[in-house]
PDB file of C-alpha atoms in Angstrom:
ATOM      1  CA  UNK V 967      21.014 -15.288  43.161  1.00  0.00           C
ATOM      2  CA  UNK V 968      22.427 -12.810  45.642  1.00  0.00           C
ATOM      3  CA  UNK V 969      21.782  -9.876  43.310  1.00  0.00           C
ATOM      4  CA  UNK V 970      22.733  -7.153  45.821  1.00  0.00           C
ATOM      5  CA  UNK V 971      26.115  -8.740  46.556  1.00  0.00           C
ATOM      6  CA  UNK V 972      26.885  -9.322  42.879  1.00  0.00           C
ATOM      7  CA  UNK V 973      25.985  -5.709  41.997  1.00  0.00           C
ATOM      8  CA  UNK V 974      28.077  -4.442  44.920  1.00  0.00           C
ATOM      9  CA  UNK V 975      31.143  -6.431  43.746  1.00  0.00           C
ATOM     10  CA  UNK V 976      30.733  -5.315  40.122  1.00  0.00           C
ATOM     11  CA  UNK V 977      30.405  -1.665  41.152  1.00  0.00           C
ATOM     12  CA  UNK V 978      33.681  -2.000  43.097  1.00  0.00           C
ATOM     13  CA  UNK V 979      35.373  -3.150  39.878  1.00  0.00           C
ATOM     14  CA  UNK V 980      35.602  -6.766  41.012  1.00  0.00           C
ATOM     15  CA  UNK V 981      34.891  -9.884  38.988  1.00  0.00           C
ATOM     16  CA  UNK V 982      32.373 -12.566  39.915  1.00  0.00           C
ATOM     17  CA  UNK V 983      31.312 -16.013  38.733  1.00  0.00           C
ATOM     18  CA  UNK V 984      27.639 -16.774  38.226  1.00  0.00           C
ATOM     19  CA  UNK V 985      25.527 -19.494  36.632  1.00  0.00           C
ATOM     20  CA  UNK V 986      24.137 -18.215  33.312  1.00  0.00           C
ATOM     21  CA  UNK V 987      21.568 -19.641  30.915  1.00  0.00           C
ATOM     22  CA  UNK V 988      24.375 -21.667  29.278  1.00  0.00           C
ATOM     23  CA  UNK V 989      27.319 -22.438  31.636  1.00  0.00           C
ATOM     24  CA  UNK V 990      29.110 -20.764  34.566  1.00  0.00           C
ATOM     25  CA  UNK V 991      30.477 -17.418  33.493  1.00  0.00           C
ATOM     26  CA  UNK V 992      32.752 -14.669  34.749  1.00  0.00           C
ATOM     27  CA  UNK V 993      31.132 -11.245  34.567  1.00  0.00           C
ATOM     28  CA  UNK V 994      32.535  -7.740  34.994  1.00  0.00           C
ATOM     29  CA  UNK V 995      31.477  -4.159  34.328  1.00  0.00           C
ATOM     30  CA  UNK V 996      32.143  -3.464  30.630  1.00  0.00           C
ATOM     31  CA  UNK V 997      32.761   0.225  31.372  1.00  0.00           C
ATOM     32  CA  UNK V 998      35.511  -0.464  33.925  1.00  0.00           C
ATOM     33  CA  UNK V 999      38.933  -0.879  32.291  1.00  0.00           C
ATOM     34  CA  UNK V1000      40.635  -2.306  35.356  1.00  0.00           C
ATOM     35  CA  UNK V1001      37.837  -4.878  35.850  1.00  0.00           C
ATOM     36  CA  UNK V1002      38.233  -5.984  32.216  1.00  0.00           C
ATOM     37  CA  UNK V1003      41.992  -6.363  32.719  1.00  0.00           C
ATOM     38  CA  UNK V1004      41.294  -8.467  35.829  1.00  0.00           C
ATOM     39  CA  UNK V1005      39.268 -10.894  33.693  1.00  0.00           C
ATOM     40  CA  UNK V1006      42.043 -11.191  31.080  1.00  0.00           C
ATOM     41  CA  UNK V1007      44.523 -11.790  33.883  1.00  0.00           C
ATOM     42  CA  UNK V1008      42.367 -14.311  35.790  1.00  0.00           C
ATOM     43  CA  UNK V1009      41.708 -16.372  32.661  1.00  0.00           C
ATOM     44  CA  UNK V1010      45.263 -15.996  31.290  1.00  0.00           C
ATOM     45  CA  UNK V1011      43.475 -14.839  28.164  1.00  0.00           C
ATOM     46  CA  UNK V1012      45.094 -13.373  25.071  1.00  0.00           C
ATOM     47  CA  UNK V1013      44.349  -9.626  24.876  1.00  0.00           C
ATOM     48  CA  UNK V1014      43.432 -10.050  21.207  1.00  0.00           C
ATOM     49  CA  UNK V1015      40.561 -12.380  22.059  1.00  0.00           C
ATOM     50  CA  UNK V1016      37.384 -10.290  22.366  1.00  0.00           C
ATOM     51  CA  UNK V1017      34.723 -10.592  25.058  1.00  0.00           C
ATOM     52  CA  UNK V1018      30.992 -10.958  24.587  1.00  0.00           C
ATOM     53  CA  UNK V1019      28.707  -8.295  26.059  1.00  0.00           C
ATOM     54  CA  UNK V1020      25.553  -8.958  28.060  1.00  0.00           C
ATOM     55  CA  UNK V1021      22.889  -6.278  27.685  1.00  0.00           C
ATOM     56  CA  UNK V1022      19.461  -6.209  29.308  1.00  0.00           C
ATOM     57  CA  UNK V1023      17.358  -5.215  26.296  1.00  0.00           C
ATOM     58  CA  UNK V1024      17.419  -4.100  22.675  1.00  0.00           C
ATOM     59  CA  UNK V1025      17.560  -0.408  23.585  1.00  0.00           C
ATOM     60  CA  UNK V1026      20.805  -0.969  25.532  1.00  0.00           C
ATOM     61  CA  UNK V1027      22.163  -3.025  22.617  1.00  0.00           C
ATOM     62  CA  UNK V1028      21.439  -0.144  20.200  1.00  0.00           C
ATOM     63  CA  UNK V1029      23.213   2.257  22.550  1.00  0.00           C
ATOM     64  CA  UNK V1030      26.553   0.504  22.016  1.00  0.00           C
ATOM     65  CA  UNK V1031      26.385  -0.441  18.332  1.00  0.00           C
ATOM     66  CA  UNK V1032      26.181   1.203  14.926  1.00  0.00           C
ATOM     67  CA  UNK V1033      22.844   1.307  13.148  1.00  0.00           C
ATOM     68  CA  UNK V1034      21.380  -2.161  12.711  1.00  0.00           C
ATOM     69  CA  UNK V1035      20.486  -3.575   9.305  1.00  0.00           C
ATOM     70  CA  UNK V1036      16.943  -4.810   8.628  1.00  0.00           C
ATOM     71  CA  UNK V1037      18.058  -8.438   8.976  1.00  0.00           C
ATOM     72  CA  UNK V1038      20.034  -7.787  12.187  1.00  0.00           C
ATOM     73  CA  UNK V1039      16.961  -6.078  13.630  1.00  0.00           C
ATOM     74  CA  UNK V1040      14.767  -8.983  12.662  1.00  0.00           C
ATOM     75  CA  UNK V1041      17.108 -11.598  14.184  1.00  0.00           C
ATOM     76  CA  UNK V1042      17.367  -9.673  17.474  1.00  0.00           C
ATOM     77  CA  UNK V1043      13.579  -9.231  17.687  1.00  0.00           C
ATOM     78  CA  UNK V1044      12.948 -12.885  16.904  1.00  0.00           C
ATOM     79  CA  UNK V1045      15.556 -14.725  19.014  1.00  0.00           C
ATOM     80  CA  UNK V1046      16.293 -12.527  22.023  1.00  0.00           C
ATOM     81  CA  UNK V1047      16.291 -12.742  24.937  1.00  0.00           C
ATOM     82  CA  UNK V1048      17.797 -16.183  24.495  1.00  0.00           C
ATOM     83  CA  UNK V1049      20.855 -18.205  23.599  1.00  0.00           C
ATOM     84  CA  UNK V1050      21.837 -16.020  20.680  1.00  0.00           C
ATOM     85  CA  UNK V1051      25.026 -13.985  20.380  1.00  0.00           C
ATOM     86  CA  UNK V1052      25.027 -11.629  17.415  1.00  0.00           C
ATOM     87  CA  UNK V1053      28.179  -9.963  16.097  1.00  0.00           C
ATOM     88  CA  UNK V1054      27.519  -6.284  15.389  1.00  0.00           C
ATOM     89  CA  UNK V1055      29.539  -3.189  14.498  1.00  0.00           C
ATOM     90  CA  UNK V1056      30.317  -1.477  17.784  1.00  0.00           C
ATOM     91  CA  UNK V1057      30.377   2.253  18.427  1.00  0.00           C
ATOM     92  CA  UNK V1058      33.027   4.133  20.404  1.00  0.00           C
ATOM     93  CA  UNK V1059      31.263   3.627  23.752  1.00  0.00           C
ATOM     94  CA  UNK V1060      32.811   0.143  23.804  1.00  0.00           C
ATOM     95  CA  UNK V1061      36.536   0.327  24.496  1.00  0.00           C
ATOM     96  CA  UNK V1062      38.976  -1.528  22.228  1.00  0.00           C
ATOM     97  CA  UNK V1063      40.106  -3.595  25.213  1.00  0.00           C
ATOM     98  CA  UNK V1064      36.807  -5.513  24.868  1.00  0.00           C
ATOM     99  CA  UNK V1065      36.877  -5.850  21.078  1.00  0.00           C
ATOM    100  CA  UNK V1066      38.057  -3.920  18.053  1.00  0.00           C
ATOM    101  CA  UNK V1067      35.516  -3.167  15.274  1.00  0.00           C
ATOM    102  CA  UNK V1068      32.724  -5.611  15.990  1.00  0.00           C
ATOM    103  CA  UNK V1069      31.330  -7.018  19.227  1.00  0.00           C
ATOM    104  CA  UNK V1070      29.307 -10.101  20.147  1.00  0.00           C
ATOM    105  CA  UNK V1071      26.201  -9.117  22.116  1.00  0.00           C
ATOM    106  CA  UNK V1072      23.675 -11.231  24.016  1.00  0.00           C
ATOM    107  CA  UNK V1073      20.415 -10.503  25.810  1.00  0.00           C
ATOM    108  CA  UNK V1074      20.339 -13.460  28.223  1.00  0.00           C
ATOM    109  CA  UNK V1075      17.103 -15.262  29.027  1.00  0.00           C
ATOM    110  CA  UNK V1076      17.637 -14.945  32.756  1.00  0.00           C
ATOM    111  CA  UNK V1077      15.591 -12.411  34.763  1.00  0.00           C
ATOM    112  CA  UNK V1078      18.146 -12.189  37.603  1.00  0.00           C
ATOM    113  CA  UNK V1079      20.975 -11.483  35.196  1.00  0.00           C
ATOM    114  CA  UNK V1080      18.834  -8.838  33.460  1.00  0.00           C
ATOM    115  CA  UNK V1081      18.202  -7.248  36.872  1.00  0.00           C
ATOM    116  CA  UNK V1082      21.959  -7.173  37.601  1.00  0.00           C
ATOM    117  CA  UNK V1083      22.688  -5.499  34.232  1.00  0.00           C
ATOM    118  CA  UNK V1084      19.949  -2.922  34.855  1.00  0.00           C
ATOM    119  CA  UNK V1085      21.283  -2.143  38.339  1.00  0.00           C
ATOM    120  CA  UNK V1086      24.775  -1.596  36.885  1.00  0.00           C
ATOM    121  CA  UNK V1087      23.189   0.514  34.139  1.00  0.00           C
ATOM    122  CA  UNK V1088      25.434  -0.605  31.285  1.00  0.00           C
ATOM    123  CA  UNK V1089      26.642  -3.817  29.611  1.00  0.00           C
ATOM    124  CA  UNK V1090      28.689  -6.486  31.354  1.00  0.00           C
ATOM    125  CA  UNK V1091      31.463  -8.458  29.733  1.00  0.00           C
ATOM    126  CA  UNK V1092      31.061 -12.191  29.986  1.00  0.00           C
ATOM    127  CA  UNK V1093      33.247 -15.208  29.350  1.00  0.00           C
ATOM    128  CA  UNK V1094      33.228 -18.818  30.509  1.00  0.00           C
ATOM    129  CA  UNK V1095      34.491 -19.381  34.078  1.00  0.00           C
ATOM    130  CA  UNK V1096      37.640 -21.279  33.234  1.00  0.00           C
ATOM    131  CA  UNK V1097      41.257 -20.576  32.466  1.00  0.00           C
ATOM    132  CA  UNK V1098      41.604 -20.100  28.695  1.00  0.00           C
ATOM    133  CA  UNK V1099      41.627 -23.379  26.745  1.00  0.00           C
ATOM    134  CA  UNK V1100      40.711 -25.388  29.876  1.00  0.00           C
ATOM    135  CA  UNK V1101      37.481 -27.328  30.365  1.00  0.00           C
ATOM    136  CA  UNK V1102      34.180 -25.408  30.616  1.00  0.00           C
ATOM    137  CA  UNK V1103      32.781 -25.203  34.159  1.00  0.00           C
ATOM    138  CA  UNK V1104      29.377 -26.762  34.844  1.00  0.00           C
ATOM    139  CA  UNK V1105      29.542 -26.610  38.672  1.00  0.00           C
ATOM    140  CA  UNK V1106      31.531 -24.506  41.150  1.00  0.00           C
ATOM    141  CA  UNK V1107      33.619 -27.458  42.396  1.00  0.00           C
ATOM    142  CA  UNK V1108      35.317 -27.523  38.994  1.00  0.00           C
ATOM    143  CA  UNK V1109      36.711 -23.985  39.312  1.00  0.00           C
ATOM    144  CA  UNK V1110      40.500 -24.097  39.409  1.00  0.00           C
ATOM    145  CA  UNK V1111      42.270 -22.761  42.516  1.00  0.00           C
ATOM    146  CA  UNK V1112      44.357 -20.395  40.392  1.00  0.00           C
ATOM    147  CA  UNK V1113      41.179 -18.776  39.071  1.00  0.00           C
ATOM    148  CA  UNK V1114      39.386 -18.839  42.447  1.00  0.00           C
ATOM    149  CA  UNK V1115      42.055 -16.586  43.941  1.00  0.00           C
ATOM    150  CA  UNK V1116      41.125 -13.785  41.501  1.00  0.00           C
ATOM    151  CA  UNK V1117      37.352 -13.932  41.980  1.00  0.00           C
ATOM    152  CA  UNK V1118      35.557 -11.755  44.559  1.00  0.00           C
ATOM    153  CA  UNK V1119      32.303 -13.683  44.722  1.00  0.00           C
ATOM    154  CA  UNK V1120      30.910 -16.958  43.374  1.00  0.00           C
ATOM    155  CA  UNK V1121      27.197 -17.649  43.086  1.00  0.00           C
ATOM    156  CA  UNK V1122      26.622 -21.399  43.413  1.00  0.00           C
ATOM    157  CA  UNK V1123      23.684 -22.401  41.237  1.00  0.00           C
ATOM    158  CA  UNK V1124      24.328 -26.143  41.323  1.00  0.00           C
ATOM    159  CA  UNK V1125      24.935 -28.049  38.102  1.00  0.00           C
ATOM    160  CA  UNK V1126      24.480 -25.956  34.949  1.00  0.00           C
ATOM    161  CA  UNK V1127      24.646 -27.833  31.687  1.00  0.00           C
ATOM    162  CA  UNK V1128      23.386 -26.312  28.480  1.00  0.00           C
ATOM    163  CA  UNK V1129      24.679 -25.878  24.974  1.00  0.00           C
ATOM    164  CA  UNK V1130      26.572 -22.632  24.411  1.00  0.00           C
ATOM    165  CA  UNK V1131      24.865 -19.772  22.629  1.00  0.00           C
ATOM    166  CA  UNK V1132      24.538 -19.733  18.864  1.00  0.00           C
ATOM    167  CA  UNK V1133      26.843 -17.076  17.394  1.00  0.00           C
ATOM    168  CA  UNK V1134      25.771 -15.392  14.157  1.00  0.00           C
ATOM    169  CA  UNK V1135      26.695 -12.399  12.081  1.00  0.00           C
ATOM    170  CA  UNK V1136      25.079 -10.840   9.059  1.00  0.00           C
ATOM    171  CA  UNK V1137      27.251 -10.407   5.978  1.00  0.00           C
ATOM    172  CA  UNK V1138      25.938  -9.256   2.580  1.00  0.00           C
ATOM    173  CA  UNK V1139      22.417  -9.747   3.917  1.00  0.00           C
ATOM    174  CA  UNK V1140      23.106 -13.407   4.760  1.00  0.00           C
ATOM    175  CA  UNK V1141      23.232 -15.101   8.165  1.00  0.00           C
ATOM    176  CA  UNK V1142      26.652 -16.639   8.861  1.00  0.00           C
ATOM    177  CA  UNK V1143      27.004 -19.126  11.748  1.00  0.00           C
ATOM    178  CA  UNK V1144      30.213 -18.768  13.754  1.00  0.00           C
ATOM    179  CA  UNK V1145      29.051 -21.310  16.361  1.00  0.00           C
ATOM    180  CA  UNK V1146      26.006 -23.523  15.915  1.00  0.00           C
ATOM    181  CA  UNK V1147      24.790 -23.806  19.547  1.00  0.00           C
ATOM    182  CA  UNK V1148      21.147 -24.330  20.558  1.00  0.00           C
ATOM    183  CA  UNK V1149      19.351 -22.053  18.110  1.00  0.00           C
ATOM    184  CA  UNK V1150      21.064 -22.904  14.826  1.00  0.00           C
ATOM    185  CA  UNK V1151      18.497 -25.456  13.649  1.00  0.00           C
ATOM    186  CA  UNK V1152      15.598 -23.094  14.333  1.00  0.00           C
ATOM    187  CA  UNK V1153      17.258 -20.173  12.537  1.00  0.00           C
ATOM    188  CA  UNK V1154      18.146 -22.372   9.542  1.00  0.00           C
ATOM    189  CA  UNK V1155      14.543 -23.542   9.363  1.00  0.00           C
ATOM    190  CA  UNK V1156      13.122 -20.016   9.705  1.00  0.00           C
ATOM    191  CA  UNK V1157      15.414 -18.609   7.009  1.00  0.00           C
ATOM    192  CA  UNK V1158      15.657 -21.667   4.724  1.00  0.00           C
ATOM    193  CA  UNK V1159      19.436 -21.817   5.107  1.00  0.00           C
TER     194      UNK V1159
END
């Protein structure tokens, strides 16, 4: 990955497409309001639909959320970095444009992506690299022209096909699955769900 170029574009408030550990994704600086608006616009996405945050480690995750419960802590320690998105109560460092009360957060299992997040110094928003409700992108040739026009840089990583992340949240000390994804079976086994 051309890390320097990607970081440069993100710091300018631009949006880029990169291969992630699941599919191709659009990323932008989560602290830059105009960059976030560019992603909504590029995807023709409803402003009420929240984004997921990429963070580089647990410390960064804790910086942007309310205090974690024992079970939330345990899940994060056990399954991240990896294909797990956990819904947590956000604090006021995350603007409402990203999400309202809670936010989905991931620590991706991708050293280059972690390096990019660390060079930016704060979370990135992420979403699949397609126009809302259109097919998920597994290679750059599938990216629609309409979307291409809004993107400053595309990192071609060849074909990327993987199941999406497992999305969970903890409610009343129970793990609730919002999307099964790759890790669901393992979590169910570990917690006898």
